[in-house]
XYZ file of C-alpha atoms in Angstrom:
569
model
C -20.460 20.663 11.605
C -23.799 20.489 13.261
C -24.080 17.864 16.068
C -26.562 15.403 15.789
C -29.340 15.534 18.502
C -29.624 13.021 21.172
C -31.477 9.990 20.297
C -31.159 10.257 16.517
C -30.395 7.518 14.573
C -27.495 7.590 12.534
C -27.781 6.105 9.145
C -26.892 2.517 8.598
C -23.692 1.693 6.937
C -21.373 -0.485 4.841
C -19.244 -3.185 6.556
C -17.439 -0.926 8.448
C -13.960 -1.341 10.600
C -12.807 1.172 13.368
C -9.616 1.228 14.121
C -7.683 3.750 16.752
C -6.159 4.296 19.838
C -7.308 3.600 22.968
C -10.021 6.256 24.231
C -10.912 7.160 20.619
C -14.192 5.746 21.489
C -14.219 2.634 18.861
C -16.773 0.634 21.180
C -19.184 3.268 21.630
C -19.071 4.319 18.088
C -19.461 1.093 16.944
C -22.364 0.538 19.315
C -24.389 3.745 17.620
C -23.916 2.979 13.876
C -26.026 -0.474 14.890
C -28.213 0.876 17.509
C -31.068 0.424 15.217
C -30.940 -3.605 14.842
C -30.026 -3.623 11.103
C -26.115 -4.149 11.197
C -24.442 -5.935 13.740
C -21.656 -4.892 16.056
C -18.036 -6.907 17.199
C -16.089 -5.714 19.425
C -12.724 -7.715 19.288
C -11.949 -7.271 22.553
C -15.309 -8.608 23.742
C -14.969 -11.467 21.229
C -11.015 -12.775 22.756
C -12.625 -12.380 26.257
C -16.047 -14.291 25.088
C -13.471 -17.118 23.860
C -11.077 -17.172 26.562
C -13.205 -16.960 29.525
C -11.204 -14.493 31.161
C -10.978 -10.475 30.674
C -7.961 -8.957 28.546
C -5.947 -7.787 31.779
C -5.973 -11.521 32.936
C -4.955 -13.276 30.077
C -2.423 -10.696 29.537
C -1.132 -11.475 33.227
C -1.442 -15.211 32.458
C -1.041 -15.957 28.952
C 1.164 -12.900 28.005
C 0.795 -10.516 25.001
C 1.680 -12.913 22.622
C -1.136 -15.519 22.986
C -3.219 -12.450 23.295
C -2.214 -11.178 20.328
C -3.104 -14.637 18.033
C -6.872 -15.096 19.821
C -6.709 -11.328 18.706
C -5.703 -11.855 14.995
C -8.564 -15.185 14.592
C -10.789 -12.962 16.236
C -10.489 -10.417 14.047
C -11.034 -12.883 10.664
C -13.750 -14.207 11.907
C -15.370 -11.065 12.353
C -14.467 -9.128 9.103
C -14.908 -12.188 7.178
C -18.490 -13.018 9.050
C -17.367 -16.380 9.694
C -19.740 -17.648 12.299
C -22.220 -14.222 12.454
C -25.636 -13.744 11.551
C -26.016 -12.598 7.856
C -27.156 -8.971 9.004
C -26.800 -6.612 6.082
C -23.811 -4.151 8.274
C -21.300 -4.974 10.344
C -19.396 -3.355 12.125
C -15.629 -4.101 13.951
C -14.394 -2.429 16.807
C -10.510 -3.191 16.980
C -8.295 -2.899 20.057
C -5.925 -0.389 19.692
C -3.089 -2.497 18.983
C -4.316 -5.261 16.540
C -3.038 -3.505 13.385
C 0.620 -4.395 14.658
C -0.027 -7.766 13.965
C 0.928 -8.676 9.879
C -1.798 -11.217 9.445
C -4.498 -8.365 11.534
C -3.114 -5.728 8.626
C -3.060 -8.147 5.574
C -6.892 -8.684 6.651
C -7.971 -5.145 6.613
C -6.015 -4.468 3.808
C -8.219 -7.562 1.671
C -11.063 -5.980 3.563
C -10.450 -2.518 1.989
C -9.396 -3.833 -1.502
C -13.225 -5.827 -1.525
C -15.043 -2.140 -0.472
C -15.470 -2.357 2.999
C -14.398 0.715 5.017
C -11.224 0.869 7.723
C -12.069 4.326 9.883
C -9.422 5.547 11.851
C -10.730 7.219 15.014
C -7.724 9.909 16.080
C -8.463 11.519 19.377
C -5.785 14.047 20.856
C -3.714 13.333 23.824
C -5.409 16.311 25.463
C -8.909 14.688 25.180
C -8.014 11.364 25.374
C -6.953 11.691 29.482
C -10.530 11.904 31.375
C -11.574 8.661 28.641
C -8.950 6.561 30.376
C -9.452 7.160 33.769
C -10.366 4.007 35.500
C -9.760 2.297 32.491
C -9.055 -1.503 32.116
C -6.161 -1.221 29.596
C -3.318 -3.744 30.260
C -0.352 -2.008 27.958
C -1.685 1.492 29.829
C -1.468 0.406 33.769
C 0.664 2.438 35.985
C 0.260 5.479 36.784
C 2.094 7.037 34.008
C -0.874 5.755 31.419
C -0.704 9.164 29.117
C 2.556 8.944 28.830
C 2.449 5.649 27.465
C -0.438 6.039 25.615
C 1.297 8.805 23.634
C 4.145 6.245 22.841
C 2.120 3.557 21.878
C -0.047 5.752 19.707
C 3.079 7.448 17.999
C 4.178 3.597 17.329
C 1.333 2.533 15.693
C 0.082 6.150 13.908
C 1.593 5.095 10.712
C 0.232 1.944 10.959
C -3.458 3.464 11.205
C -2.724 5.718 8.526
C -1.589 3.253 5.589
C -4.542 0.905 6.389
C -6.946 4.055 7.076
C -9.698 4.266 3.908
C -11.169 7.430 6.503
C -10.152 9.655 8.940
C -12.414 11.257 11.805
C -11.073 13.676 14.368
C -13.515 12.707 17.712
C -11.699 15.176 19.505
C -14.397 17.445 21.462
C -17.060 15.526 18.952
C -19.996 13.417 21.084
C -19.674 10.612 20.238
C -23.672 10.706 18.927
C -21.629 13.038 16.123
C -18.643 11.014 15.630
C -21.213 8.072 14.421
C -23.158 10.479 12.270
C -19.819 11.560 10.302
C -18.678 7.771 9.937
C -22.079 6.645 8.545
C -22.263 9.736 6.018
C -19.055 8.470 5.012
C -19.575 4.873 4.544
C -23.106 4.484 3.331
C -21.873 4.494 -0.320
C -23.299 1.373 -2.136
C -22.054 -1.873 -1.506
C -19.922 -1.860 -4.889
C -18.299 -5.135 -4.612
C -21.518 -7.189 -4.905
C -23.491 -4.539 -7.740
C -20.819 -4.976 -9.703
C -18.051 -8.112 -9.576
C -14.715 -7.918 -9.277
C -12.609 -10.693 -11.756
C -9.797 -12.690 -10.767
C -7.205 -10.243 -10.526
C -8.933 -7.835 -8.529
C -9.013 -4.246 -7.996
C -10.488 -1.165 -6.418
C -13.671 0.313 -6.923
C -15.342 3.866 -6.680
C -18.572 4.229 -7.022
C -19.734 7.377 -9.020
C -22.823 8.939 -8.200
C -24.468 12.553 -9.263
C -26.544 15.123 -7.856
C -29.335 14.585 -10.413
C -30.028 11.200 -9.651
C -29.658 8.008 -11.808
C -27.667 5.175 -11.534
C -24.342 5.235 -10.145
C -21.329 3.657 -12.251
C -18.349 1.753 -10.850
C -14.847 3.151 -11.596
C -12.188 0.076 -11.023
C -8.843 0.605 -10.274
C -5.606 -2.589 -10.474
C -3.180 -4.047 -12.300
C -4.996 -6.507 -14.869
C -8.055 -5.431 -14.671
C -9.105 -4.468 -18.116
C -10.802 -8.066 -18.257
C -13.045 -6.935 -15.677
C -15.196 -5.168 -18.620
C -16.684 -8.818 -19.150
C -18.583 -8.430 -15.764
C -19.320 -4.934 -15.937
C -21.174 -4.926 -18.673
C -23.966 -7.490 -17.937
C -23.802 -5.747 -14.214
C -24.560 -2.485 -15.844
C -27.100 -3.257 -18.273
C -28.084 -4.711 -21.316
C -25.614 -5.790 -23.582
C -24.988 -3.671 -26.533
C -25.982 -5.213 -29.749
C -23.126 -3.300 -31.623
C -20.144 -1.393 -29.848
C -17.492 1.254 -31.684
C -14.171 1.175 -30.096
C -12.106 5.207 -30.623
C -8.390 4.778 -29.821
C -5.532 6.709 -30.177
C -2.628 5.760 -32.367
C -0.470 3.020 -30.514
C -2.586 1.102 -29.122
C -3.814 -1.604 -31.321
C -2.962 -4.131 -28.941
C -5.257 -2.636 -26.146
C -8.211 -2.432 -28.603
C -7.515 -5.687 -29.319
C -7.707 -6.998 -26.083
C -11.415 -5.131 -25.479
C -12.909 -6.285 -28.938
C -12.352 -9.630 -27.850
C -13.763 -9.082 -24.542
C -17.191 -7.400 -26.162
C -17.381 -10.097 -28.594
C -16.684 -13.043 -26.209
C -20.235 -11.267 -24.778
C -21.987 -11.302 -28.393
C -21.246 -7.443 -29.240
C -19.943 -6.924 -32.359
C -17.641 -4.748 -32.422
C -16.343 -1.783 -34.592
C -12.661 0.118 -34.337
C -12.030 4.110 -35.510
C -9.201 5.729 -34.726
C -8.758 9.543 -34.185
C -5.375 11.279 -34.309
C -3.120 11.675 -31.001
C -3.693 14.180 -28.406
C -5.114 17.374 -28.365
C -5.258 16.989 -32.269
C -7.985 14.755 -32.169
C -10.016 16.649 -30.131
C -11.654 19.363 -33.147
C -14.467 19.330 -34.567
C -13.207 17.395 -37.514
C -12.319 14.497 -34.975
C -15.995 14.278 -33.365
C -17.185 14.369 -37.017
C -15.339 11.204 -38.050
C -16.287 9.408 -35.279
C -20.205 10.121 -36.084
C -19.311 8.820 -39.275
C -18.210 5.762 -37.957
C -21.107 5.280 -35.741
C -23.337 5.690 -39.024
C -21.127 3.002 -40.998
C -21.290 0.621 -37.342
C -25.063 0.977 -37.820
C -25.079 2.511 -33.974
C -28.720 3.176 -32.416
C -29.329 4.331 -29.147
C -28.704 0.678 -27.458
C -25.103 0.684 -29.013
C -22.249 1.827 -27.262
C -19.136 4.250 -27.655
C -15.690 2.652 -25.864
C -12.756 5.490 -25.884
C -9.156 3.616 -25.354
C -6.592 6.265 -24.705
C -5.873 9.369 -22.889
C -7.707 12.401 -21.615
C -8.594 13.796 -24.789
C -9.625 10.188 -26.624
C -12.061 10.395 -23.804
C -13.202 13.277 -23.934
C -13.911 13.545 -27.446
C -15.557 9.980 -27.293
C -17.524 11.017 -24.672
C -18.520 14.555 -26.716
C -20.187 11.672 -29.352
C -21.997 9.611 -27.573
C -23.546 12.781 -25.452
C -24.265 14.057 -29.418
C -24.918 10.834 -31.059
C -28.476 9.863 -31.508
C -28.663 12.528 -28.442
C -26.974 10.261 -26.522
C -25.445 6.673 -25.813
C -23.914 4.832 -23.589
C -19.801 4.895 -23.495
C -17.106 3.335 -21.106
C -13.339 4.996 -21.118
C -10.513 2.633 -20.410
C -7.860 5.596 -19.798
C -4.369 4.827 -20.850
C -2.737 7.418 -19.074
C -2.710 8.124 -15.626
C -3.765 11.792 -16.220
C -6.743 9.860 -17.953
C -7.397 7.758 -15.285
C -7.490 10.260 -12.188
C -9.485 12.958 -14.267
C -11.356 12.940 -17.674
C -12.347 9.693 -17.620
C -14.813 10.107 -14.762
C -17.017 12.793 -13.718
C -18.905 13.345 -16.996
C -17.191 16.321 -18.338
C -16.556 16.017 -22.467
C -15.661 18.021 -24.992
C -13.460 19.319 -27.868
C -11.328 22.500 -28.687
C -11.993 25.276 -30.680
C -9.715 27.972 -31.804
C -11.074 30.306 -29.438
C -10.107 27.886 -26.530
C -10.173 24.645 -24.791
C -13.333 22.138 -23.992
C -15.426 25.162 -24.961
C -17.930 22.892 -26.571
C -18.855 20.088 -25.083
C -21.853 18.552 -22.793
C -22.082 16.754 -19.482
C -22.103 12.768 -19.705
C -21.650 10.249 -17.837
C -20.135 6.781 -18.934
C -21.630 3.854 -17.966
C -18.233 2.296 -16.713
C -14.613 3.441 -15.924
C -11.945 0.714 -16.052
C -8.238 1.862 -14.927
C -6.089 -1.053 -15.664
C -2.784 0.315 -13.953
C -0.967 -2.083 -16.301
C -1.515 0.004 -19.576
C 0.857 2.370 -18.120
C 4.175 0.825 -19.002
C 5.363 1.475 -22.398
C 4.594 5.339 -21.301
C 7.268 8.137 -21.178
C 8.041 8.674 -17.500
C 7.334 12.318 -17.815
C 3.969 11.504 -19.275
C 3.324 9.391 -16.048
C 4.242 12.294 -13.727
C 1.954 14.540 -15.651
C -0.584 12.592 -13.933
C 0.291 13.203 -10.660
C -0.848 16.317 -11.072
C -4.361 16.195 -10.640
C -3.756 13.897 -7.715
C -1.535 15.951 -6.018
C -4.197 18.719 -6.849
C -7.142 16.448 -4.782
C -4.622 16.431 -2.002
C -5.164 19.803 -1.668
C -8.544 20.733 -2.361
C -10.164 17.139 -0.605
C -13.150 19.552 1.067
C -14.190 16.738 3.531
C -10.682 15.940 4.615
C -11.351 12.388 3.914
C -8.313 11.629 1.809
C -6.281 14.512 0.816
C -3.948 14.585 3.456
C -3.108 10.951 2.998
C -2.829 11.886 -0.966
C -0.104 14.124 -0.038
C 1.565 11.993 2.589
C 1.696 8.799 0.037
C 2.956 11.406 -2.887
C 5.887 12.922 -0.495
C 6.955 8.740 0.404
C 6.769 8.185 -3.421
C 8.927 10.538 -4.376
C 11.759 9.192 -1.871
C 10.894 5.871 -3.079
C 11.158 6.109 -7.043
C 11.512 8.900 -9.541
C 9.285 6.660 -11.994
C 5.422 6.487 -9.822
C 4.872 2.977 -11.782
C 7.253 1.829 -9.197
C 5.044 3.253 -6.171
C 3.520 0.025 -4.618
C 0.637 2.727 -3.789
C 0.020 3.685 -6.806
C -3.319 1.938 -6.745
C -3.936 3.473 -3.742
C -3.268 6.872 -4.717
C -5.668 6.301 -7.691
C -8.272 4.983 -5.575
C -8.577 8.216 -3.443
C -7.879 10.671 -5.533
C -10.872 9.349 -7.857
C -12.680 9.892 -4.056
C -12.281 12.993 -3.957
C -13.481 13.514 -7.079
C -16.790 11.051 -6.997
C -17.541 13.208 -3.958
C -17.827 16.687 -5.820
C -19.555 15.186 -8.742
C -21.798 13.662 -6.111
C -22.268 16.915 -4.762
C -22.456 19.044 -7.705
C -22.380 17.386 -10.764
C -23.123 20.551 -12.960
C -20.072 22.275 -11.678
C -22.286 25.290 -9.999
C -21.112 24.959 -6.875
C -17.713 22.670 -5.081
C -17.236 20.539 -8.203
C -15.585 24.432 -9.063
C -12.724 23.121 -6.757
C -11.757 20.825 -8.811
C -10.348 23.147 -11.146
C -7.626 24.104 -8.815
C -4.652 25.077 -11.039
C -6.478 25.345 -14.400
C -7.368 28.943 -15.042
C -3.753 29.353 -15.655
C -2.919 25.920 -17.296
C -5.921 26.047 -19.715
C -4.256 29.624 -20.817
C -0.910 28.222 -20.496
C -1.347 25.480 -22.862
C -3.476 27.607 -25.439
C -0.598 29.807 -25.520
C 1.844 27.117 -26.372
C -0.601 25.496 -29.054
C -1.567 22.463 -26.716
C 2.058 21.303 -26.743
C 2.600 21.854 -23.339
C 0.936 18.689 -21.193
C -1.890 19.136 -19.613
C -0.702 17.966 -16.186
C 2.033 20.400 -16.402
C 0.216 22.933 -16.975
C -1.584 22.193 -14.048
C 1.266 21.847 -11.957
C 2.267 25.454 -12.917
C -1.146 26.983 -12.401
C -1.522 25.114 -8.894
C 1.663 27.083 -7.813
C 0.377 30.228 -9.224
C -3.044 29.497 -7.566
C -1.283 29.072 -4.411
C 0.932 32.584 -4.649
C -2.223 34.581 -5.889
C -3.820 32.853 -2.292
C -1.060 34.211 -0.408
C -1.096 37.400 -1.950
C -4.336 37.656 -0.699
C -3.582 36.705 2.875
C -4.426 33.074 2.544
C -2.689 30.438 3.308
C 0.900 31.180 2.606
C 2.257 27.795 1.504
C 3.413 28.603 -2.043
C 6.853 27.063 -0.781
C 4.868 23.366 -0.341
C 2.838 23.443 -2.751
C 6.288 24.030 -5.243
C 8.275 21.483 -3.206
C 5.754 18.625 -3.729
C 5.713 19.343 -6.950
C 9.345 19.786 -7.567
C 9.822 16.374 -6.125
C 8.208 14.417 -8.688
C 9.608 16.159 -11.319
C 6.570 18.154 -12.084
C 7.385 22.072 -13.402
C 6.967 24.594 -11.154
C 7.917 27.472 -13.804
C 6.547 28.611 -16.868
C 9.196 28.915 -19.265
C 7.107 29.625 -22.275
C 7.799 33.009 -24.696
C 4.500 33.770 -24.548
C 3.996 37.585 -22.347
C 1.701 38.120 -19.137
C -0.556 40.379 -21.718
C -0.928 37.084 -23.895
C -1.613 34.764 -21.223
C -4.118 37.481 -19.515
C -5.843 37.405 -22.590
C -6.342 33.324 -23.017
C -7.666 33.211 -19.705
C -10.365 35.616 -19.998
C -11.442 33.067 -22.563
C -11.881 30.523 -19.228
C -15.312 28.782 -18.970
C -15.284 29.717 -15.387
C -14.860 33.372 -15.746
C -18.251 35.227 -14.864
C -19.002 38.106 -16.137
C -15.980 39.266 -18.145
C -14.461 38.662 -14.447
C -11.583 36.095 -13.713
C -12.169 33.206 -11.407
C -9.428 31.484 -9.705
C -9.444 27.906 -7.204
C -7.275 29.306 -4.464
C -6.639 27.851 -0.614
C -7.377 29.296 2.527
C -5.343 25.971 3.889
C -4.715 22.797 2.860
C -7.970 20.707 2.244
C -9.880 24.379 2.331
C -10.636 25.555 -1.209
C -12.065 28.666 -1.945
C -12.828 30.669 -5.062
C -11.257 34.173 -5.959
C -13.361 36.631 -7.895
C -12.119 39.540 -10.276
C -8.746 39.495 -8.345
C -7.161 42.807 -8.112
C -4.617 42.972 -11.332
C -1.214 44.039 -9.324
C -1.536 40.601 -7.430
C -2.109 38.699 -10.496
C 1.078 40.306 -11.840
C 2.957 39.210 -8.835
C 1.750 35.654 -8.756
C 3.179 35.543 -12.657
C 6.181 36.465 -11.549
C 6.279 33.848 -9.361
C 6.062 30.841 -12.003
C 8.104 32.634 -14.387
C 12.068 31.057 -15.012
C-alpha cells in the first residue's frame, strides 16, 4: 500500500470509533482523520480527565479502577451519542484500551454499529508496540514489566475488540499519516442511516454503490424488517404508480405482507407467480412475467418486486432490465443464499439448455430488504446452503476488512448450533459478507476485473449442477467447487489449505464431495460452457492465501484431474 505523503489530508469520514490497545496509536489517529476542522475529535481519556480534574494515573491511585471505569462508560455515551458536542458533520472517538470490558461501554458500540457508524480496531504487534510505550502514562502498564502486561491485557480483551470490530487495520510499521488514510477509505461510505430510515425494529444496512456511477441503494439486514419497505421507498424515489409482485410458490403470506405495505403507500399492486427454483428461471418464466407486466398496465415508473430465492430474483430482475428496457425492482430474498448473493450486486438472468445465467443483463435494484425472519419455515439444509457464499467472502475478502472475522464467527457457529437460524450472529454474518460483496461491485461492477473473485467455487458448481439437471443446490455446489478451487491452488503451489477450507465446510454440514454419476469428461465439458472462460480457455478463482484471490488461466489438464479426484466420494 502506498504511504500517504506528509501533510496530506486524509479524507473526512463517517462517525467513526477507534478502539485498541494501548500504543495502537488511537489518539493520534483520531487527531488526523479531523485535522482538517470538519469532524470533531474525543478522546475518552481526555474527556474523564477534563471531568475529573485530575489525570487517569491519579484517579486511578485515588478513586480506583472502578470509579474510573463508570466516568469512563458516561464518557463514552456522551461522546458516541453527541450529547453535549457541537453538531460537526464527523466525529470521531478515541477509546482507552480497556473501555470495551465494560457491558454498558460494549452495548453502546454495539447500538453505534447497528445505526452505521464505524468501530475500527487498531491491532499493533507486541514487537512494535514497545518503543510507543516508553515513558508512557498508562496506569494498568506501570512497572517495569509493562510489555509483559500489555501482552496479557491485550490477549484479555482481543476477543472483545474483535466481536465489536466493524474494521480491522494492522498499524504495525504503518505511519500513522497511513494508518488514517486506510481508516478514512474505509469509512467514508455514505451516512446510510439518515438517506434512508431505519423502522422500529431495526436492522443493518449496506450501502451498494457501482463503478459507473449513479445512486447507491441500501441493502437492510434484521429480524422484522420487511416493514422497512414503507420508508425505503419514498427515501428512494418516487412512488410507483403500479407495482407487480413475482413470488415463488409458498409464500402467499409474504406477498401478502408487501402488497399491503405498497398499497398502505398508494401503489397498487399486482401478484404473478412463477414456478419454484431453477424451473422458473427459462425463458418461458421471463415471458409470463412480461405478460403480467402488460395485463398490470406497467410503464417505465412502475416497479418489479421478486419475493423468493436466488432464482425468483434473478429472473425478476432479468424483466425489469428487459421490460420497457428497464424498471425499477426491489428483491426481498427468502433464502439466505438469496440474501448474501443474487439479490444484490446487479447480476440477473435465466438458464438455457446450453447452461446457466447465460442470458441475462446487469441491473441494479433499487432496494434490498433481508428480513432474517422469513427464514424459518426453511429446510435446515436449505439454510446451510447459504453459508456458502459467506463462507466463500471469508476467503476471498481482498481488503481484509471482514473475511477473517466471517470465518472466525462461522467456526463459533458451528460449535454453537447445527441449525445457523440459531447463530445470534447471524445478522452479523449477513451484514459483512454483503461487505465484501458491495466492495467488488463498487470496484468493478461489470465483473472485468476483482468482482471475478467473487466467483470463487463456481466454475465447478455451475458445471456441477448442470450435470445433475439443477437438482443439486446451488450453495452446495459451491461448497464443492470452493474445495476443488482450493486443491487446484495447491496443486499449483498456492496456498495449501485444501484441509481448512474442507473442515469449515464440513462443519456446517456443507458437502465437501461430489457424489454425482456424472464422469470428469462430462463435467469438463459443462464447464467449458462457463461465462468466465476466455478464449475456449478455463478460468478458475483460486487462493494464494486466505483473503488473497487470484485467477488461474488454461490450467494444465493433469492438475485439474487431480483436484477432481479430490471432491470425488
Amino acid at each position: 500500500m502506498t504511504p500517504a505523503l506528509p501533510g496530506r489530508r486524509v479524507p473526512t469520514p463517517a462517525d467513526v470509533v477507534l478502539v485498541g490497545p494501548p500504543g495502537s496509536g488511537k489518539t493520534t489517529v483520531a487527531a488526523l482523520l479531523c485535522e482538517d476542522g470538519s469532524s470533531e475529535v474525543v478522546d475518552t481519556d481526555a474527556l474523564v480527565e477534563q471531568r475529573a480534574g485530575c489525570t487517569v494515573a491519579e484517579l486511578f491511585a485515588t478513586r480506583g479502577e472502578t470509579h474510573f471505569r463508570e466516568l469512563e462508560a458516561q464518557a463514552v455515551q456522551e461522546a458516541v451519542r453527541g450529547t453535549g458536542f457541537s453538531a460537526a458533520p464527523g466525529r470521531v472517538v478515541a477509546l482507552g484500551g480497556g473501555a470495551v470490558m465494560t457491558p454498558r461501554v460494549a452495548e453502546e458500540l454495539r447500538r453505534f454499529a447497528a445505526d452505521g457508524g464505524h468501530v475500527v480496531w487498531l491491532q499493533v504487534g507486541a514487537e512494535a508496540v514497545a518503543e510507543r510505550l516508553a515513558g508512557g502514562d498508562r496506569p494498568l502498564l506501570a512497572g517495569d514489566d509493562a510489555l509483559a502486561r500489555w501482552q496479557q491485557l491485550a490477549a484479555q480483551r482481543e476477543s472483545t475488540w474483535a466481536e465489536l470490530a466493524t474494521q480491522v487495520v494492522d498499524t504495525t510499521g504503518r505511519p500513522p499519516h497511513e494508518v488514517a488514510r486506510i481508516v478514512a477509505e474505509r469509512t467514508r461510505d455514505e451516512d446510510v442511516a439518515d438517506r434512508w430510515p431505519l423502522g422500529p425494529r431495526s436492522g443493518l444496512r449496506v450501502a451498494v454503490s457501482t463503478s459507473e456511477g449513479g445512486d447507491a441503494y441500501p441493502v437492510t439486514i434484521g429480524h422484522g424488517v420487511l416493514d422497512d419497505l414503507a420508508l425505503l421507498l419514498p427515501a428512494t424515489g418516487a412512488v410507483p404508480p403500479a407495482a407487480l409482485v413475482v413470488h415463488q410458490p409458498g409464500l402467499e403470506p409474504v406477498v401478502e405482507r408487501v402488497r399491503a405495505v405498497l398499497e398502505a403507500a398508494g401503489t397498487p399492486v399486482h401478484v404473478h407467480g412463477i414456478e419454484a427454483a431453477e424451473a422458473g428461471k427459462r425463458l418461458e418464466g421471463v415471458a409470463g412475467i412480461w405478460e403480467a407486466c402488460a395485463a398490470a398496465g406497467l410503464d417505465r415508473g412502475g416497479l418489479l418486486v421478486a419475493v423468493g430465492g436466488g432464482a425468483c430474483t434473478d429472473v425478476t430482475g432479468f424483466a425489469a432490465a428487459t421490460w420497457m428496457r428497464g424498471v425499477d425492482v426491489v428483491h426481498v430474498p427468502t433464502t439466505l443464499l438469496a440474501m448474501v448473493d443474487a439479490s444484490v450486486g446487479g447480476k440477473t438472468g435465466i438458464n438455457t439448455s446450453a447452461g446457466k445465467n447465460l442470458v441475462g443483463a446487469f441491473h441494479q435494484p433499487r432496494a434490498v430488504v433481508c428480513d432474517l425472519d422469513l427464514l424459518a419455515g426453511l429446510p435446515v439444509q436449505d439454510v446451510r446452503a447459504g453459508l456458502a457464499e459467506v463462507v466463500k467472502c471469508g476467503y476471498i475478502d481482498l481488503d481484509e476488512v471482514d473475511g477473517w472475522q466471517i470465518l472466525d464467527r462461522v467456526r463459533a457457529g458451528a460449535e454453537h448450533s447445527a441449525d445457523p437460524r440459531e447463530w445470534p450472529f447471524l445478522a452479523e454474518l449477513v451484514h459483512r459478507a454483503l461487505r465484501v460483496k458491495a466492495r467488488a461491485v463498487a470496484a468493478d461492477t461489470r465483473e472485468a476485473g476483482v468482482r471475478e473473485f467473487l466467483n470463487f467455487g463456481h466454475t465447478l458448481g455451475h458445471a456441477l449442477e448442470k450435470v445433475e439437471g439443477f437438482a443439486l443446490r446451488h450453495g452446495d455446489a459451491v461448497a464443492i467447487g470452493m474445495v476443488f478451487a482450493a486443491a487446484l491452488g495447491q496443486e499449483h503451489d498456492l496456498w495449501p489449505g485444501t484441509d481448512e477450507v474442507r473442515g469449515l465446510l464440513t462443519s456446517v454440514g456443507l458437502p465437501t464431495r461430489y457424489e454425482g454419476s456424472a464422469t470428469w469428461e462430462e463435467v469438463r465439458v459443462a464447464m467449458a460452457g462457463d461465462k468466465k472462460a476466455r478464449a475456449g480457455a478455463l478460468r478458475f478463482v483460486v487462493l494464494e492465501e486466505v483473503c488473497r484471490p487470484a485467477t488461474l488461466d488454461a490450467p494444465d489438464e493433469a492438475l485439474l484431474r487431480r483436484a477432481w479426484e479430490a471432491v470425488r466420494a
